[in-house]
mmCIF file of C-alpha atoms in Angstrom:
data_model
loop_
_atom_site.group_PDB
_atom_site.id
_atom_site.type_symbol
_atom_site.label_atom_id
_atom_site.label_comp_id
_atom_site.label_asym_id
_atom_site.label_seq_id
_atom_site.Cartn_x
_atom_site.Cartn_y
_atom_site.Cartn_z
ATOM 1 C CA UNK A 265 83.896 70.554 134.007
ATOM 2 C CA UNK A 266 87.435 69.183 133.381
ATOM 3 C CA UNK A 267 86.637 69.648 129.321
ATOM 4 C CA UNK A 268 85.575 72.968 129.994
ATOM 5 C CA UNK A 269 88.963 73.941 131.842
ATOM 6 C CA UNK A 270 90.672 72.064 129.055
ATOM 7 C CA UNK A 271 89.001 74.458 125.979
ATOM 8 C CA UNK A 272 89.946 77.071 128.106
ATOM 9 C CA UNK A 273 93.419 76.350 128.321
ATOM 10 C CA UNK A 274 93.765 75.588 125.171
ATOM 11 C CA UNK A 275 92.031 79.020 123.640
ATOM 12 C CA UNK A 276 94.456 80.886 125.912
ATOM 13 C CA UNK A 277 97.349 79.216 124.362
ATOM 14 C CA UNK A 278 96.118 79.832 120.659
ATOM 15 C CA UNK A 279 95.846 83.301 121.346
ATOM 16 C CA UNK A 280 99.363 83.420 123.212
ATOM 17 C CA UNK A 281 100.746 82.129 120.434
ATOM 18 C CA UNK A 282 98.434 84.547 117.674
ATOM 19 C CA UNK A 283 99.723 87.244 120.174
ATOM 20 C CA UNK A 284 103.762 86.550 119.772
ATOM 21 C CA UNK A 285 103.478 86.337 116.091
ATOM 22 C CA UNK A 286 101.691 89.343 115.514
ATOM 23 C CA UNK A 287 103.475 91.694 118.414
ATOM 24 C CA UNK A 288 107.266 90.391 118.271
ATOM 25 C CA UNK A 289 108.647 91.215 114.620
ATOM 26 C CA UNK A 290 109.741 88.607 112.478
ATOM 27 C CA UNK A 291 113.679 88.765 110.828
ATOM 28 C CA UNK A 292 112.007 89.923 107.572
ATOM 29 C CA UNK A 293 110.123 92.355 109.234
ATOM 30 C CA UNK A 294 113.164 93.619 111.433
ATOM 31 C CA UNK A 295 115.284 93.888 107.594
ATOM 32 C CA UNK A 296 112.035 95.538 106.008
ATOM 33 C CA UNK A 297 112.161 97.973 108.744
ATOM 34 C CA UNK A 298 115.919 98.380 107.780
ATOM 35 C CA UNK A 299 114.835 99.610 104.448
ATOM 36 C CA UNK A 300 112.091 102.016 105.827
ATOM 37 C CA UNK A 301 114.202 103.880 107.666
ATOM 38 C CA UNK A 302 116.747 104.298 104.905
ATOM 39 C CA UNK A 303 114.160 105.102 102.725
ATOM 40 C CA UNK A 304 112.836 107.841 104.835
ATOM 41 C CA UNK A 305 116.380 109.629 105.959
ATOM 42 C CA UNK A 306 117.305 109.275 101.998
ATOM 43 C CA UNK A 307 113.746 111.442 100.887
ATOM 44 C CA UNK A 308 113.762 114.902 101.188
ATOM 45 C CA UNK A 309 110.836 117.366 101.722
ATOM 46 C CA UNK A 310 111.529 120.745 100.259
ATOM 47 C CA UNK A 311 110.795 122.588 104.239
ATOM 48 C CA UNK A 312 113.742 120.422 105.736
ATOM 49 C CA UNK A 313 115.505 122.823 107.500
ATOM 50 C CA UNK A 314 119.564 122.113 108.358
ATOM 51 C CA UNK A 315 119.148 120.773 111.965
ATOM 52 C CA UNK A 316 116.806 117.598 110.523
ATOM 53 C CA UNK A 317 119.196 117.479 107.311
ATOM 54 C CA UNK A 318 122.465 116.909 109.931
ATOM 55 C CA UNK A 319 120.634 113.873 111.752
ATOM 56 C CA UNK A 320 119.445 112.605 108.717
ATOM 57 C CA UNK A 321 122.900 112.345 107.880
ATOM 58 C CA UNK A 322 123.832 110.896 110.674
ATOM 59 C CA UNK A 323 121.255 108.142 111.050
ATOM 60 C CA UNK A 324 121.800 107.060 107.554
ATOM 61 C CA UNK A 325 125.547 105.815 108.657
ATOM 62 C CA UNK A 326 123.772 104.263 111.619
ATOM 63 C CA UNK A 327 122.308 101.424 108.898
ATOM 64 C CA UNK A 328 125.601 100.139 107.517
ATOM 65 C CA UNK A 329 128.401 98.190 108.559
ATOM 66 C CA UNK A 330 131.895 99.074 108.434
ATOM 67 C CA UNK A 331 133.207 99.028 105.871
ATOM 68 C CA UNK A 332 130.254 98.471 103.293
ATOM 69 C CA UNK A 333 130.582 97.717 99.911
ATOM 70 C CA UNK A 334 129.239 99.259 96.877
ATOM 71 C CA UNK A 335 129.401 97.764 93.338
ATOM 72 C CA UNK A 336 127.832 100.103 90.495
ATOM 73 C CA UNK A 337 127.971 100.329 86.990
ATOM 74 C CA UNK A 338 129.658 103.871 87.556
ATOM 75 C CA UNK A 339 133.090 102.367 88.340
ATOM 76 C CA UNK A 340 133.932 105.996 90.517
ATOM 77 C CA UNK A 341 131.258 105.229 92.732
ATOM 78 C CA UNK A 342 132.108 101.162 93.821
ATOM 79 C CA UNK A 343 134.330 100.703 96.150
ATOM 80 C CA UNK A 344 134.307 100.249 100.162
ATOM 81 C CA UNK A 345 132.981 102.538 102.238
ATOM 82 C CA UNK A 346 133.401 103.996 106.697
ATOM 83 C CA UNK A 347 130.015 105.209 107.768
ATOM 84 C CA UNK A 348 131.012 109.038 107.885
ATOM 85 C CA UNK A 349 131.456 108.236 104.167
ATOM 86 C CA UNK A 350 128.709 107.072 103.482
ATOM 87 C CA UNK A 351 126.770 109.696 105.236
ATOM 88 C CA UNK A 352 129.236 112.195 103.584
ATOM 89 C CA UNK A 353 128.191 110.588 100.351
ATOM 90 C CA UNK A 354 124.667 110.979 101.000
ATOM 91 C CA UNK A 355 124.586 114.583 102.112
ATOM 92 C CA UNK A 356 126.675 116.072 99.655
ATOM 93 C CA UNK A 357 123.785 113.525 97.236
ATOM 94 C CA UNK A 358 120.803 115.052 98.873
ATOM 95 C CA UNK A 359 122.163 118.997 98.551
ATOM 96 C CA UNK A 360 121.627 118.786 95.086
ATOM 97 C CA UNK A 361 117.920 118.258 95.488
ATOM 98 C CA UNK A 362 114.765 120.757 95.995
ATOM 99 C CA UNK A 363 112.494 117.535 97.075
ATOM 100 C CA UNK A 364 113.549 114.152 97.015
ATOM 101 C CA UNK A 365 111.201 110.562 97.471
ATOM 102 C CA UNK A 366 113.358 107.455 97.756
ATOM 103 C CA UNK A 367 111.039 104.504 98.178
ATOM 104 C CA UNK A 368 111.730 100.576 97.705
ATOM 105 C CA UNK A 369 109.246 98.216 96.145
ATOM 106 C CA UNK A 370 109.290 93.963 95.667
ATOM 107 C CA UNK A 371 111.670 93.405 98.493
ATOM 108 C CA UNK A 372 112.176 89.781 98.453
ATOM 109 C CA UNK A 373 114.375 88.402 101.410
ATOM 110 C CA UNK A 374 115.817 85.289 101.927
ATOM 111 C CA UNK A 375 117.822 84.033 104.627
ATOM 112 C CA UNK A 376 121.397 82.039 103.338
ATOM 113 C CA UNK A 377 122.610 81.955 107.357
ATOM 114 C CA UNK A 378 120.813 82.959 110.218
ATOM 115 C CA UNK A 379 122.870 86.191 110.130
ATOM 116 C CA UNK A 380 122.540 87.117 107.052
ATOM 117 C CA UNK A 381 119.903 88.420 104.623
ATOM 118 C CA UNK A 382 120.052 88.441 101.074
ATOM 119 C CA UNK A 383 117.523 91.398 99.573
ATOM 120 C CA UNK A 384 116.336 92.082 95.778
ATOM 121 C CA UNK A 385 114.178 94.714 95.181
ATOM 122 C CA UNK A 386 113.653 97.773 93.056
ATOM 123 C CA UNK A 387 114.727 101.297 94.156
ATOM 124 C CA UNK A 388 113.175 104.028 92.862
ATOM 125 C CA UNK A 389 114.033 108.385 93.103
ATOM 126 C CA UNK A 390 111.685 110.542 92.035
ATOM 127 C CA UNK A 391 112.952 113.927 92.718
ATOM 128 C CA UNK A 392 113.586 117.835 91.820
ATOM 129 C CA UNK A 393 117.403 119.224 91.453
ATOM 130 C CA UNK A 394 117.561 122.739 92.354
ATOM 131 C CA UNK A 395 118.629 123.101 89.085
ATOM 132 C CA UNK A 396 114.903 122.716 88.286
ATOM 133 C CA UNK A 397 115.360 119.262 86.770
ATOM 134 C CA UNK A 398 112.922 116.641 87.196
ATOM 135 C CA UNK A 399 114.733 113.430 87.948
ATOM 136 C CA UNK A 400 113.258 109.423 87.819
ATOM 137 C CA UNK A 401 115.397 106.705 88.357
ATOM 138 C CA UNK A 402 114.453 103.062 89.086
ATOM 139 C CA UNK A 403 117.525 100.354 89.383
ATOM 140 C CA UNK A 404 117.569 96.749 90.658
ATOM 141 C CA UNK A 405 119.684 96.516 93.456
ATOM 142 C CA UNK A 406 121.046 93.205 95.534
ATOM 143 C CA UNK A 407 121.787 94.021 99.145
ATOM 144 C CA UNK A 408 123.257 91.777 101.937
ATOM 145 C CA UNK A 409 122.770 92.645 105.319
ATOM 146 C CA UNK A 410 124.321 91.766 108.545
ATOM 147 C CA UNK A 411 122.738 91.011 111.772
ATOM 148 C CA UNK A 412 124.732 92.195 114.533
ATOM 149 C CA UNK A 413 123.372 92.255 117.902
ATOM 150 C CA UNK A 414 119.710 91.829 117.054
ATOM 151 C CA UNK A 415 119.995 94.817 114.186
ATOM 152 C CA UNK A 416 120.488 94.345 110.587
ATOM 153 C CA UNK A 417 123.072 96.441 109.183
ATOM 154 C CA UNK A 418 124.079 97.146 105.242
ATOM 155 C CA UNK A 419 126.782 95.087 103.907
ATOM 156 C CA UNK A 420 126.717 95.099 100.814
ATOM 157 C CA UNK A 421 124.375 96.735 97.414
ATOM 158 C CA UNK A 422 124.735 95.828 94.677
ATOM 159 C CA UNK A 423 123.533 98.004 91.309
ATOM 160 C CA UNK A 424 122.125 95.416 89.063
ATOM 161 C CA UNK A 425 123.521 96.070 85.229
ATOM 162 C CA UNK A 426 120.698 94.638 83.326
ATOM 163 C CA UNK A 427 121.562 96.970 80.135
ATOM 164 C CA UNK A 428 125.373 96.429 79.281
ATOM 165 C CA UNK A 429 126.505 98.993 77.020
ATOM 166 C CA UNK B 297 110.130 103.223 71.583
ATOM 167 C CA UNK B 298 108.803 106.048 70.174
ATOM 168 C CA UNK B 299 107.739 106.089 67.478
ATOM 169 C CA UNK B 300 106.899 102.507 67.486
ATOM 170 C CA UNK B 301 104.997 102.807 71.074
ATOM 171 C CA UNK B 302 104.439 106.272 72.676
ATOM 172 C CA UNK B 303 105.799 106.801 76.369
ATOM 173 C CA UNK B 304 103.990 105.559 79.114
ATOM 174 C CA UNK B 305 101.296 103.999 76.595
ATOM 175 C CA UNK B 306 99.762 100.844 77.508
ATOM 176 C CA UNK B 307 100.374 97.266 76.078
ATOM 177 C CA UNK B 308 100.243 93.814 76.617
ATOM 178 C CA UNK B 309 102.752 91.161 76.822
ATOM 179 C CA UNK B 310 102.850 87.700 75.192
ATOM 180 C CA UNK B 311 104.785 85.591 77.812
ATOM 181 C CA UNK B 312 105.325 82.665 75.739
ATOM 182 C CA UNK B 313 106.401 84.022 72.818
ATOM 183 C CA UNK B 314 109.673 82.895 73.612
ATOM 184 C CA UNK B 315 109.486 79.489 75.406
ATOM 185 C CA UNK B 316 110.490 77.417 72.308
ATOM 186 C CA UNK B 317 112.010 79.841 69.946
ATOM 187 C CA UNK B 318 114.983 82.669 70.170
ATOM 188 C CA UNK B 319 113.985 86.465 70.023
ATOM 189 C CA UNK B 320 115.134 87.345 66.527
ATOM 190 C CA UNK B 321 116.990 90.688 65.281
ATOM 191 C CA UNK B 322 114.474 93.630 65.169
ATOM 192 C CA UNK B 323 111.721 91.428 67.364
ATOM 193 C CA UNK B 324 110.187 93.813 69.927
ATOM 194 C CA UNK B 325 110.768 92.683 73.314
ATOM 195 C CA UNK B 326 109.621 93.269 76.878
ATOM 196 C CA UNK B 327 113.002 93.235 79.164
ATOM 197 C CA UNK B 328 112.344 92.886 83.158
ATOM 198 C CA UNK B 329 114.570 95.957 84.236
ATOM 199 C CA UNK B 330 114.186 95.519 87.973
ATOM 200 C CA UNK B 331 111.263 94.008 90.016
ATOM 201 C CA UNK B 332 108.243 92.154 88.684
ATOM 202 C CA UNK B 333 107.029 95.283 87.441
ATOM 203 C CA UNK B 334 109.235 97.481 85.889
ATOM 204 C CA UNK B 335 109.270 96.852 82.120
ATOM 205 C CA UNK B 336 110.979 98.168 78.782
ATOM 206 C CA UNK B 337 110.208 97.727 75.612
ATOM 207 C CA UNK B 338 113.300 97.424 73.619
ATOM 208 C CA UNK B 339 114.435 95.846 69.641
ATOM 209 C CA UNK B 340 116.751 93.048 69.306
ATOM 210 C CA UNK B 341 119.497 94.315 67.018
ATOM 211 C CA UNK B 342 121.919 91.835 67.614
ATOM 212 C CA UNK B 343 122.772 88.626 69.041
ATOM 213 C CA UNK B 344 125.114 86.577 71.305
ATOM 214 C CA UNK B 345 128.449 86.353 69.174
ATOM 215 C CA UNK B 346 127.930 89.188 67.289
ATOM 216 C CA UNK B 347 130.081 92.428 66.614
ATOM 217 C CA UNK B 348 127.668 95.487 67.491
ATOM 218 C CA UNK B 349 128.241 99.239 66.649
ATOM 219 C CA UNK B 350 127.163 102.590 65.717
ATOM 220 C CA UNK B 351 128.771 104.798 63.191
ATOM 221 C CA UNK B 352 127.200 108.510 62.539
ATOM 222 C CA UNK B 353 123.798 106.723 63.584
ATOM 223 C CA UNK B 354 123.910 104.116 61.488
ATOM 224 C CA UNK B 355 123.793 100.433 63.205
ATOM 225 C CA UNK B 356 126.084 97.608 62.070
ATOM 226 C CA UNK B 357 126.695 93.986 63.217
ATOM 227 C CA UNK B 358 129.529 91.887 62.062
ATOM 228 C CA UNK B 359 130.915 95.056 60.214
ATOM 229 C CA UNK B 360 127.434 95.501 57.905
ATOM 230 C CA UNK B 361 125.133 98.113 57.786
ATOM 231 C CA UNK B 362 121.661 97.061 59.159
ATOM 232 C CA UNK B 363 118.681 98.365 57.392
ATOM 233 C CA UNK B 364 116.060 100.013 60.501
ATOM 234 C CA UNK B 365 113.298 101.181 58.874
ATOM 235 C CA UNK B 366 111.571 101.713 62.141
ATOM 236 C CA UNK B 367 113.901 104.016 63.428
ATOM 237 C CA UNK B 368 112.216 107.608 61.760
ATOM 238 C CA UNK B 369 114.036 110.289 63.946
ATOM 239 C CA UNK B 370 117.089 111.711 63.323
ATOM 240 C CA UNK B 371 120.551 109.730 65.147
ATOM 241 C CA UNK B 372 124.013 111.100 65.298
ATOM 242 C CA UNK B 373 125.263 107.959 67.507
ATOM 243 C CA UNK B 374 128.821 106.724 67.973
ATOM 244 C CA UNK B 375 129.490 103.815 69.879
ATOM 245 C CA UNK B 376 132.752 101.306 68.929
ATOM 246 C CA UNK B 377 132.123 98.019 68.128
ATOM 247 C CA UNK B 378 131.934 95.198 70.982
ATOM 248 C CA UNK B 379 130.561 91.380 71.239
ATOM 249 C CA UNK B 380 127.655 90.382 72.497
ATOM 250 C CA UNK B 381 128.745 87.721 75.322
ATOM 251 C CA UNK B 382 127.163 84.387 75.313
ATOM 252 C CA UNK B 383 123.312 83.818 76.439
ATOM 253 C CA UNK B 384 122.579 87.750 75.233
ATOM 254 C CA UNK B 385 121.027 89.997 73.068
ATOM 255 C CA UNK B 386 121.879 92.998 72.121
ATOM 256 C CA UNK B 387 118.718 95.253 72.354
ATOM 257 C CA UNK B 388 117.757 99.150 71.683
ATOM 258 C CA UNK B 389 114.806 101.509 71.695
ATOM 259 C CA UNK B 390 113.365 103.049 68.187
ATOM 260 C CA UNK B 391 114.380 106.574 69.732
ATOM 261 C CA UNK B 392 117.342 107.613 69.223
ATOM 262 C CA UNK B 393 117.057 111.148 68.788
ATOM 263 C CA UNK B 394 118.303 111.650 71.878
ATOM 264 C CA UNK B 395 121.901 111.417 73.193
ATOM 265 C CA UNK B 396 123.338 108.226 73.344
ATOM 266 C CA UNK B 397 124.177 108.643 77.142
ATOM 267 C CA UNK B 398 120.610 109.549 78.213
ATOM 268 C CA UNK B 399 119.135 106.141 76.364
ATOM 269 C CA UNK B 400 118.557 102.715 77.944
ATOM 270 C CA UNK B 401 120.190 100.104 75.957
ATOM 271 C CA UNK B 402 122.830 97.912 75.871
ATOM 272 C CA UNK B 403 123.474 94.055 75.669
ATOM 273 C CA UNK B 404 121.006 91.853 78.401
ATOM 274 C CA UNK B 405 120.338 88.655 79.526
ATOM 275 C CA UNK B 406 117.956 85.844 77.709
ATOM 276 C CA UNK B 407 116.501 85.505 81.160
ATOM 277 C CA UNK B 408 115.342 88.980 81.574
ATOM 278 C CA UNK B 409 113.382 88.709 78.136
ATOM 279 C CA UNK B 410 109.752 88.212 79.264
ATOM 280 C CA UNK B 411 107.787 88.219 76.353
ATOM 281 C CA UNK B 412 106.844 90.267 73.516
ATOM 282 C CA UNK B 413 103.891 92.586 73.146
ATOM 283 C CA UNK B 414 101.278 91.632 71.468
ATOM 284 C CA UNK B 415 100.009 95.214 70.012
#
């Protein structure tokens, strides 16, 4: 009877445990989430309409820390930048598209401190300018991110130059 | 590449083409542009030390012209001279018909050179 009890017991505390793992995100999760979300406010569907563009532009400040850094090939575009730039940055970005679909791929995270995450991955745009233009860009980018009160915020990207003119 | 290898064509890569030799000038190469997947096929024209430039189209390293005989469309590029810095290779696609800023090239890393293709 007392073995019985003791299988019990011990099932319930497997699947307790099976239970926290799978419902409570892990840190790479909570950073991969990060990325979805910029990803999504970034893309553009040709029937936005100007109240969803304006929060879009506001949540995508919402991501990064103040100030964040940017280092690109394009030497006009690094630099440090306040949220309202960045979203700034982004809108005045986005107008120029018809239909935009920003979308990361191989996100590989590692962890240097507990508060920080270190992210490689490949970005990729696929888009339409009003202009008509058909636009594909894929870059490797290096992003640190900064976990302040149980979020992950933007720190830092990083363009990779992998062709040096 | 084109003419060499038509866009979006499909090829394979010999990763250990490179583990115990150097690529060599006009070797085709595959270069890891970002990610584990995202590939370019590109030709070694030059290598780490070396003086790379264009003149009216024409490539030349260390101040001589460089015979391409793979290169069949027409080029108009410019581009001064510069060194390739130390563990690099200078590489560049066959097509150059179009403008020079439109065209991925440039000097890259030994580590980002994965292979060559074996078609």
């Amino acid at each position: 009877m007392k073995i019985k009890y003791l299988l019990v017991g011990v099932l319930m505390v497997i699947i307790g445990i099976v239970l926290v793992v799978k419902v409570l995100p892990s840190e790479e999760k909570r950073v991969k989430k990060r990325f979805h979300l910029l990803s999504e406010w970034i893309s553009k569907s040709p029937e936005e309409n100007s109240f969803i563009m304006l929060q879009k532009m506001k949540d995508i400040g919402t991501l990064f820390l103040e100030p964040c850094e940017l280092k690109a090939q394009n030497e006009s575009l690094s630099g440090s930048y306040t949220r309202q730039e960045i979203s700034a940055y982004a809108g005045s970005a986005r107008s120029h598209f018809f239909e935009l679909d920003f979308k990361f791929y191989d996100l590989h995270i590692t962890f240097p401190e507990k508060v920080i995450a270190k992210v490689t991955l490949t970005a990729r745009l696929i888009g339409k300018l009003k202009t008509g233009e058909q636009v594909d860009e894929i870059r490797e980018l290096d992003c640190l991110l900064k976990k302040i009160d149980r979020k992950w915020f933007f720190n830092q990207i990083e363009v990779i130059e992998v062709l040096k003119k | 590449m084109e003419p060499t290898y038509p866009n979006g064509g499909v090829n394979f890569c010999w990763r250990l083409q490179y583990l115990f030799s150097e690529p060599k000038r006009h070797d085709v190469v595959a270069v890891r542009f970002a990610g584990s997947q995202v590939m370019l096929l590109k030709r070694v024209v030059a290598r780490e030390g070396e003086q790379v430039e264009f003149r009216n189209g024409k490539l030349y390293v260390d101040g001589k012209e460089i015979e391409e005989p793979y290169v069949r469309l027409p080029c108009n590029w410019n581009l001064p001279s510069r060194r390739v810095e130390k563990d690099r290779v200078y590489v560049v696609g066959d097509n150059r018909s179009m403008p020079i800023e439109g065209h991925h090239f440039g000097q890259t890393s030994k580590i980002r050179i994965i292979g060559a293709p074996l078609l």
